[in-house]
Amino acid sequence: QTPSLLKRASTDKLREVFQKYASIQKDGEQYMTSEDFVRKFLGLFTEAAFNDESVRLLAGIADTSKDGLISFSEFQAFEGLLCAPDALYRTAFQLFDRQGNGNVSYADFADVVQKTELHSKIPFSLDGTFIKRYFGEVSPANFNQKLNCLLNIFVHLKKKQRLINYAEFTQLLHDFHEEHAMEAFRSKDPAGTGFISPLDFQDIIVKVKRHLLTADVKDNLVAVSSLRSSLNRSLYVIDLHCGQVTEGHRVSFPYFIAFTSLLNNMELIKQIYLHATKGSRTDLVTKNELLYAAQTMSQITPLEIDILFQLTGAVNQPGWWKRKKISPSRQVRIDYSDLSNIAPEHYTKHITHRLAEIKAVDSPSDRSALIQVLEATYRFTLASFAGATGATVVYPIDLVKTRMQNQRTGSMIGEIAYRNSWDCFKKVIRHEGVLGLYRGLLPQLMGVAPEKAIKLTVNDFVRDKFTDKRSNIPVWGEIIAGGCGGAAQVIFTNPLEIVKIRLQVAGEIAGGSKISALSVVRELGFFGLYKGAKACLLRDVNFSAIYFPTYAHIKGALADKDGYNSPVSLLAAGAIAGIPAAALVTPADVIKTRLQVAARQGQTTYTGLWDATKKIMAEEGPRAFWKGTAARVCRSSPQFGVTLFTYELLQRLFYVDFGGNQPKGSLSVKSVGSLGNTVDVAQPRVDHIGGYNAAVPLLAGIESKFGLYLPRFGRGAAAAGTTSGSGT
């Protein structure tokens, strides 16, 4: 859930949490200190050598009285603020409102800005034109004006006297970093030539636009800004017109502005891409196609699109065209994953609660054979539970389907017992009771757990082998993976299917002898349990080859604009994909059923797959191959919907990171902030209730959106902080 959808916590629960962390008793009231709130409750700046000034600044967001203590009323008020739709800007405003009077003065703004890491690296002119336009200035050149404003000067004790309210502050904060970038460019170009070196370009971007950079972009800044004549000799066909924006190996001001604008507008670029591909995240688009789609967006210039493709090429070399499966002589195309590699995900994604979370490896490079075995075991276990759940839900439909398919027509008209699936369902309940709908369930559950587990596990395993580093897989790879899963399933399916089917049809004859699963096994023997295996392979391989690719694409189509799949969309995707898969393989299922059912006296017997096909066609016609299609679809569609829904939901609830591929649309995003620790948005603390579920992501968002990085370490530990990194 996003911050705008958070529900307020009750007063009683908030008070219980507050009292747990409050350490100060004053005049009969409890209070939190800055450290209580930031370090203990929020879990930020947990290092021993933390920066106490940064902690006080963050605590001041909730401490509206600015007395250094947070009362319960302030604690509750901040929880309410976090539920507001504009909580990010309001939180930033309270960070700058140092006096707690609902306005930001020049002194407030300057005080916070001077404490940020960016200002310490590239000082911002707090007496420049930009600040004057927002906060005003008393001009000493106009003596009469100076006299008229003398009283205000006395009150504010500073030239810049205008107070900024919340609405104006939001625009100030938006414009501040753009102005800081331009000022940084001017500082690197003191002669005013309009050009800077690639190293200066890198220095500015890394410091001023740090919050908008991924590691891939950061590592290629110099290469991108230097890419000119070498690009023309490369295999990439990208019309960059670099000679117009660079002079030798220098970066021009227009290129610099376009580059920073591109970083700022990457979310808009993503929307333009989705518009060009009609919502697909895997379709490849050329530069011209993206330019055409961007025509209605005046914010995006052709130079920015040029830089986008230039940057994408640099990030993906060498051999980019090979991974994209296109000839190097053809025009380069990009997909959504290329945009994600350039732009870091923002803090406002999806907050998914997890019952457990384990990180098995630190990075994909640490994946060993043992880790892969553990990953397969993990998937097998979850898939077993998912398969059993799905089978139980739809077992009555499966029983009806089996009896309809086993019903003979043609020469033995008198044997027809059921007019249709609904008639069969009613008669089973009438003659055998409700429990009759669950005949053979136990052996089915004993088999369906490993059956579905091995199908899902093998499918995932083979998919991983065909999936590239961008988590893209070709359709043929999906089909092969599904087919492999279906083939592996037959090893477990066939013996259990034949036992299940014989138990299901046993109740058709009134007064018939009771049979058990054990008696069926004894009668058939080991090899008899694999009777009809060829038909089973024909059914299951084709079913899985159709089902899994269809499920993956429908799931992607039902994902929200951020690529996240809600539980409802998972259930719908699984159910919809089951319709064509189940219907198209019904003939193979009919043949398999006829081969596995024990023929009664007078019924036609079959010696094999081809023999059954010929005899059914000759005696009953082609329509016989589609018997029970409706029942099969009604059974398979919800069964696989429930199975895949349960399987993916279990992976979210019991999350284990093995360093491999995770189901698309299921992972929550980690914040890109560095507030003391790398913050996992998906796993808020137990005590973070109501609006406080979004507290840490929002505070990290102040960094990731506005670049307001506060020092993590105290001055004495500055070197240590530099060594350990900022967590971003």
XYZ file of C-alpha atoms in Angstrom, residues 245-683:
439
model
C 27.000 19.366 -27.956
C 30.654 18.665 -27.256
C 33.870 20.317 -28.287
C 36.592 17.708 -28.445
C 36.230 15.834 -25.197
C 34.463 18.678 -23.389
C 30.842 18.824 -22.257
C 28.725 21.780 -23.323
C 26.184 23.571 -21.165
C 23.217 22.446 -23.364
C 24.374 18.831 -23.056
C 24.737 19.248 -19.295
C 21.231 20.714 -18.941
C 19.735 18.022 -21.185
C 21.474 15.296 -19.177
C 20.191 16.582 -15.827
C 16.729 17.108 -17.309
C 16.733 13.512 -18.565
C 17.551 12.230 -15.075
C 14.744 14.351 -13.626
C 12.248 13.144 -16.221
C 12.973 9.414 -16.265
C 9.556 8.574 -14.813
C 8.004 10.558 -17.658
C 10.263 8.729 -20.125
C 8.955 5.440 -18.746
C 5.379 6.585 -19.326
C 6.241 7.599 -22.890
C 7.767 4.165 -23.463
C 4.644 2.434 -22.115
C 2.525 4.652 -24.358
C 4.639 3.668 -27.371
C 4.380 -0.051 -26.548
C 0.716 0.058 -25.475
C 1.611 -1.006 -21.943
C 4.130 -3.755 -22.744
C 7.370 -3.737 -20.751
C 9.237 -6.117 -23.054
C 8.626 -4.659 -26.525
C 11.703 -3.072 -28.099
C 11.434 0.508 -29.401
C 13.756 2.561 -31.589
C 14.789 6.146 -30.985
C 12.444 7.356 -33.724
C 9.507 5.471 -32.219
C 10.217 6.999 -28.819
C 10.564 10.469 -30.348
C 7.220 10.034 -32.090
C 5.519 9.007 -28.834
C 7.135 11.959 -27.030
C 5.761 14.569 -29.436
C 2.966 15.517 -27.063
C 5.426 15.958 -24.166
C 7.134 19.331 -24.501
C 9.327 18.530 -21.475
C 11.279 15.932 -23.470
C 13.641 17.198 -26.168
C 15.286 15.261 -29.013
C 18.667 15.868 -27.363
C 17.434 14.135 -24.206
C 16.300 11.140 -26.272
C 19.725 11.103 -27.956
C 21.426 11.042 -24.566
C 19.064 8.309 -23.366
C 20.139 5.963 -26.163
C 23.778 6.984 -25.775
C 23.607 6.262 -22.051
C 21.821 2.960 -22.592
C 24.482 1.856 -25.050
C 27.310 2.746 -22.656
C 25.665 0.983 -19.716
C 25.118 -2.194 -21.715
C 28.404 -2.582 -23.575
C 30.094 -4.692 -24.639
C 27.962 -6.797 -26.937
C 24.700 -5.024 -26.208
C 23.195 -5.920 -29.579
C 23.945 -9.604 -28.975
C 21.876 -9.668 -25.800
C 19.105 -7.771 -27.576
C 19.140 -10.357 -30.400
C 19.460 -7.710 -33.122
C 22.108 -7.134 -35.724
C 24.651 -4.428 -34.887
C 23.981 -2.966 -38.318
C 20.357 -2.319 -37.430
C 18.945 0.546 -35.412
C 19.293 0.038 -31.680
C 16.158 -0.689 -29.687
C 15.550 -0.489 -25.956
C 12.980 -1.949 -23.590
C 11.656 -1.030 -20.155
C 14.474 -2.803 -18.333
C 16.974 -0.425 -19.962
C 15.099 2.522 -18.467
C 15.050 0.833 -15.061
C 18.825 0.389 -15.263
C 19.212 4.131 -15.735
C 16.682 5.423 -13.214
C 16.583 4.213 -9.605
C 13.178 3.158 -8.349
C 11.525 5.729 -6.131
C 10.552 5.094 -2.539
C 6.817 5.103 -3.290
C 6.249 1.646 -4.661
C 4.413 -1.103 -2.862
C 4.712 -2.004 0.789
C 4.345 -5.752 1.185
C 4.414 -7.266 4.640
C 6.473 -10.422 4.997
C 6.168 -13.040 7.690
C 9.803 -14.007 7.229
C 12.758 -12.721 5.256
C 16.115 -14.372 4.656
C 18.999 -13.194 2.505
C 20.883 -16.312 1.469
C 23.582 -14.507 -0.547
C 24.902 -10.960 -0.679
C 25.035 -10.833 -4.475
C 24.142 -13.041 -7.479
C 27.843 -13.790 -7.964
C 27.786 -15.680 -4.650
C 25.303 -18.272 -5.942
C 26.894 -21.686 -5.498
C 25.575 -25.124 -6.440
C 24.422 -25.589 -2.861
C 22.473 -22.316 -2.949
C 20.751 -23.403 -6.154
C 19.805 -26.727 -4.556
C 18.413 -24.875 -1.541
C 16.475 -22.581 -3.866
C 14.940 -25.583 -5.647
C 14.045 -27.139 -2.282
C 12.441 -23.878 -1.163
C 10.372 -23.672 -4.336
C 9.441 -27.365 -4.126
C 8.165 -26.969 -0.560
C 6.045 -23.906 -1.310
C 4.733 -25.444 -4.525
C 3.653 -28.564 -2.608
C 1.415 -26.507 -0.336
C 0.141 -24.523 -3.300
C -0.665 -27.647 -5.307
C -2.518 -29.311 -2.441
C -4.566 -26.157 -1.897
C -5.536 -25.884 -5.549
C -6.433 -29.574 -5.849
C -8.681 -29.547 -2.777
C -10.632 -26.535 -4.000
C -11.539 -28.051 -7.370
C -11.596 -31.789 -6.653
C -15.408 -32.131 -6.996
C -15.180 -30.631 -10.493
C -12.386 -33.064 -11.345
C -14.547 -36.023 -10.286
C -17.410 -34.851 -12.511
C -14.988 -34.354 -15.405
C -13.617 -37.879 -15.030
C -17.053 -39.518 -14.977
C -18.197 -37.553 -18.024
C -15.101 -38.530 -19.997
C -15.453 -42.198 -19.045
C -19.092 -42.342 -20.144
C -19.317 -44.408 -23.364
C -21.664 -43.576 -26.222
C -22.426 -45.315 -29.484
C -23.087 -49.057 -29.292
C -24.081 -49.107 -25.624
C -26.702 -46.363 -25.418
C -28.259 -47.806 -22.316
C -25.100 -47.071 -20.391
C -25.532 -43.284 -20.524
C -25.906 -42.197 -16.916
C -25.378 -38.430 -17.114
C -26.848 -35.958 -19.583
C -24.245 -33.280 -18.816
C -21.774 -32.167 -16.154
C -24.434 -30.495 -13.995
C -26.590 -33.634 -14.118
C -23.567 -35.700 -13.068
C -22.861 -33.354 -10.154
C -26.442 -33.602 -8.853
C -26.602 -37.389 -9.183
C -23.322 -37.894 -7.306
C -24.661 -35.890 -4.367
C -28.044 -37.688 -4.505
C -26.674 -41.229 -4.610
C -23.300 -40.921 -2.868
C -23.663 -37.849 -0.690
C -21.425 -34.792 -0.511
C -18.457 -36.953 0.473
C -18.915 -38.775 -2.819
C -17.560 -35.663 -4.535
C -14.265 -36.280 -2.737
C -13.786 -39.961 -3.642
C -10.057 -40.519 -4.231
C -9.018 -37.181 -2.690
C -6.415 -38.668 -0.341
C -4.264 -40.316 -3.018
C -4.789 -37.215 -5.121
C -3.385 -34.998 -2.362
C -0.513 -37.400 -1.783
C 0.388 -37.103 -5.415
C -0.641 -33.595 -6.313
C 1.777 -32.055 -3.821
C 4.926 -33.507 -5.441
C 3.268 -33.363 -8.861
C 2.600 -29.630 -8.828
C 5.790 -29.016 -6.883
C 7.995 -30.654 -9.476
C 6.095 -28.979 -12.326
C 6.495 -25.491 -10.842
C 10.058 -26.103 -9.675
C 11.269 -27.469 -13.018
C 9.464 -24.717 -14.912
C 11.100 -22.046 -12.729
C 14.498 -23.740 -12.991
C 14.427 -23.926 -16.797
C 13.017 -20.390 -17.057
C 15.994 -19.164 -15.038
C 18.343 -20.706 -17.600
C 16.664 -18.857 -20.477
C 16.286 -15.554 -18.584
C 18.867 -12.837 -19.244
C 20.291 -10.342 -16.777
C 17.377 -7.993 -17.404
C 14.884 -10.677 -16.386
C 13.666 -11.040 -19.972
C 12.925 -14.445 -21.486
C 11.972 -15.239 -25.104
C 8.602 -16.856 -25.772
C 10.231 -20.029 -27.075
C 12.166 -20.254 -23.807
C 8.906 -19.989 -21.868
C 7.357 -22.756 -23.981
C 10.334 -25.074 -23.472
C 10.367 -24.382 -19.727
C 6.666 -25.154 -19.451
C 7.033 -28.333 -21.497
C 9.904 -29.517 -19.294
C 7.778 -28.925 -16.215
C 4.932 -30.930 -17.707
C 7.206 -33.821 -18.669
C 8.741 -33.987 -15.194
C 5.265 -33.970 -13.681
C 4.229 -37.180 -15.448
C 6.672 -39.194 -13.332
C 4.442 -38.473 -10.335
C 1.163 -37.902 -12.139
C 0.592 -41.142 -13.990
C 0.496 -43.649 -11.071
C -1.674 -41.347 -8.980
C -3.931 -40.422 -11.875
C -4.737 -44.053 -12.645
C -5.492 -44.802 -8.966
C -7.578 -41.639 -8.642
C -9.579 -42.350 -11.800
C -10.420 -45.934 -10.797
C -11.592 -44.751 -7.395
C -13.649 -41.963 -8.952
C -15.554 -44.263 -11.327
C -16.022 -46.992 -8.705
C -19.177 -45.355 -7.374
C -20.941 -45.338 -10.738
C -22.323 -48.894 -10.353
C -24.837 -49.237 -7.568
C -23.932 -51.979 -5.124
C -20.501 -52.405 -6.646
C -17.706 -53.798 -4.529
C -15.700 -51.331 -2.489
C -12.174 -50.783 -3.708
C -9.274 -48.962 -2.119
C -6.172 -47.238 -3.430
C -4.024 -50.091 -2.131
C -6.112 -52.708 -3.939
C -5.757 -50.784 -7.208
C -1.973 -50.654 -6.799
C -1.829 -54.388 -6.094
C -3.962 -55.155 -9.121
C -1.950 -53.039 -11.559
C 1.589 -53.566 -10.316
C 4.450 -51.113 -10.865
C 4.397 -51.056 -14.663
C 0.611 -51.034 -14.751
C 0.660 -47.765 -12.843
C 2.246 -46.170 -15.921
C -0.470 -47.339 -18.275
C -1.397 -44.438 -20.555
C 1.869 -42.604 -19.839
C 2.229 -41.572 -23.489
C -1.187 -39.931 -23.434
C -0.315 -38.371 -20.100
C 2.837 -36.899 -21.631
C 0.847 -35.690 -24.621
C -1.556 -33.917 -22.290
C 0.759 -32.518 -19.618
C 3.632 -31.357 -21.829
C 1.280 -29.463 -24.123
C -0.778 -28.117 -21.235
C 2.258 -26.694 -19.447
C 3.802 -25.385 -22.674
C 0.593 -23.418 -23.254
C -0.216 -22.513 -19.662
C 2.984 -21.010 -18.259
C 3.783 -18.596 -21.126
C 0.129 -17.515 -21.207
C 0.124 -16.976 -17.447
C 3.313 -14.910 -17.561
C 1.987 -12.593 -20.273
C -1.480 -12.175 -18.749
C 0.130 -11.507 -15.383
C 2.239 -8.765 -16.955
C -0.821 -7.273 -18.636
C -2.721 -7.176 -15.322
C 0.150 -5.558 -13.393
C -0.260 -1.954 -12.304
C 1.692 0.936 -13.816
C 4.639 0.161 -11.532
C 4.723 -3.499 -12.603
C 3.269 -4.781 -9.329
C 0.727 -7.620 -9.307
C -1.921 -7.546 -6.626
C -3.162 -10.888 -5.240
C -6.389 -10.501 -7.222
C -4.450 -10.040 -10.467
C -2.419 -13.182 -9.715
C -5.597 -15.209 -9.193
C -7.163 -13.800 -12.353
C -4.046 -14.433 -14.460
C -3.803 -18.024 -13.269
C -7.474 -18.708 -13.926
C -7.574 -17.047 -17.365
C -4.430 -18.843 -18.549
C -5.992 -22.161 -17.577
C -8.893 -21.762 -20.014
C -7.063 -22.215 -23.358
C -4.517 -24.615 -21.872
C -7.179 -26.936 -20.459
C -9.485 -26.778 -23.470
C -6.868 -27.410 -26.157
C -5.497 -30.588 -24.566
C -8.871 -32.191 -23.803
C -8.505 -34.845 -26.573
C -5.286 -36.099 -24.974
C -7.015 -36.136 -21.590
C -9.923 -38.201 -22.974
C -7.533 -40.765 -24.465
C -5.553 -40.945 -21.213
C -8.721 -41.503 -19.198
C -9.930 -44.323 -21.485
C -6.552 -46.060 -21.271
C -6.366 -45.845 -17.489
C -9.938 -46.834 -16.609
C -10.597 -50.559 -16.241
C -13.020 -51.527 -19.029
C -16.175 -53.328 -17.860
C -17.704 -56.312 -19.598
C -18.870 -55.444 -23.090
C -16.879 -52.235 -23.331
C -14.219 -51.574 -25.944
C -10.666 -52.129 -24.772
C -7.645 -50.185 -25.959
C -4.085 -51.391 -26.408
C -2.373 -48.057 -26.723
C -2.480 -44.397 -27.665
C -3.004 -44.807 -31.394
C -5.417 -47.732 -30.951
C -7.582 -45.691 -28.577
C -7.580 -42.737 -30.959
C -8.778 -44.838 -33.906
C -11.455 -46.731 -31.966
C -12.919 -43.638 -30.296
C -13.085 -41.877 -33.668
C -14.701 -44.883 -35.358
C -17.234 -45.710 -32.624
C -18.124 -42.305 -31.195
C -17.000 -39.689 -33.692
C -14.735 -36.630 -33.266
C -17.014 -35.018 -30.686
C -16.079 -37.741 -28.213
C -12.586 -36.280 -27.976
C -14.042 -33.102 -26.499
C -16.160 -34.780 -23.843
C -15.862 -33.080 -20.498
C -14.224 -29.977 -21.974
C -16.430 -27.675 -19.927
C -15.796 -29.658 -16.750
C -12.065 -29.780 -17.491
C -11.891 -26.022 -18.037
C -14.006 -25.405 -14.941
C -11.610 -27.620 -12.975
C -8.214 -26.644 -14.408
C -8.842 -22.923 -14.651
C -9.649 -22.289 -10.963
C -7.228 -25.003 -9.804
C -4.232 -23.427 -11.464
C -5.486 -19.977 -10.554
C -5.526 -20.971 -6.881
C -2.253 -22.907 -7.195
C -0.234 -20.097 -8.810
C -1.872 -17.518 -6.545
C -0.884 -19.532 -3.461
C 2.597 -20.267 -4.805
C 3.492 -16.647 -5.495
C 1.837 -15.368 -2.338
C 3.844 -17.829 -0.235
C 7.031 -16.571 -1.893
C 6.098 -13.051 -0.855
C 5.200 -13.965 2.711
C 8.205 -16.243 3.250
C 10.756 -14.313 1.248
C 14.205 -15.793 0.658
C 16.709 -14.027 -1.587
C 18.886 -16.673 -3.238
C 20.429 -14.131 -5.606
C 18.464 -15.478 -8.561
C 15.314 -14.434 -10.382
C 12.214 -13.586 -8.398
C 8.628 -13.758 -9.732
C 7.893 -10.618 -11.708
C 5.488 -8.215 -10.083
C 5.994 -9.599 -6.589
C 9.003 -7.803 -5.158
C 8.722 -4.629 -3.147
C 11.302 -1.965 -3.771
C 14.083 -1.064 -1.390
C 14.439 2.615 -0.744
C 17.419 4.413 -2.183
C 17.963 6.471 0.921
C 20.966 6.216 3.211
C 19.478 7.283 6.524
C 21.875 5.377 8.687
C 21.058 2.061 7.028
C 19.789 0.831 3.712
C 16.082 0.760 4.473
C 13.846 -2.057 3.325
C 10.534 -0.491 2.422
C 8.892 -3.896 2.297
C 9.566 -4.780 5.913
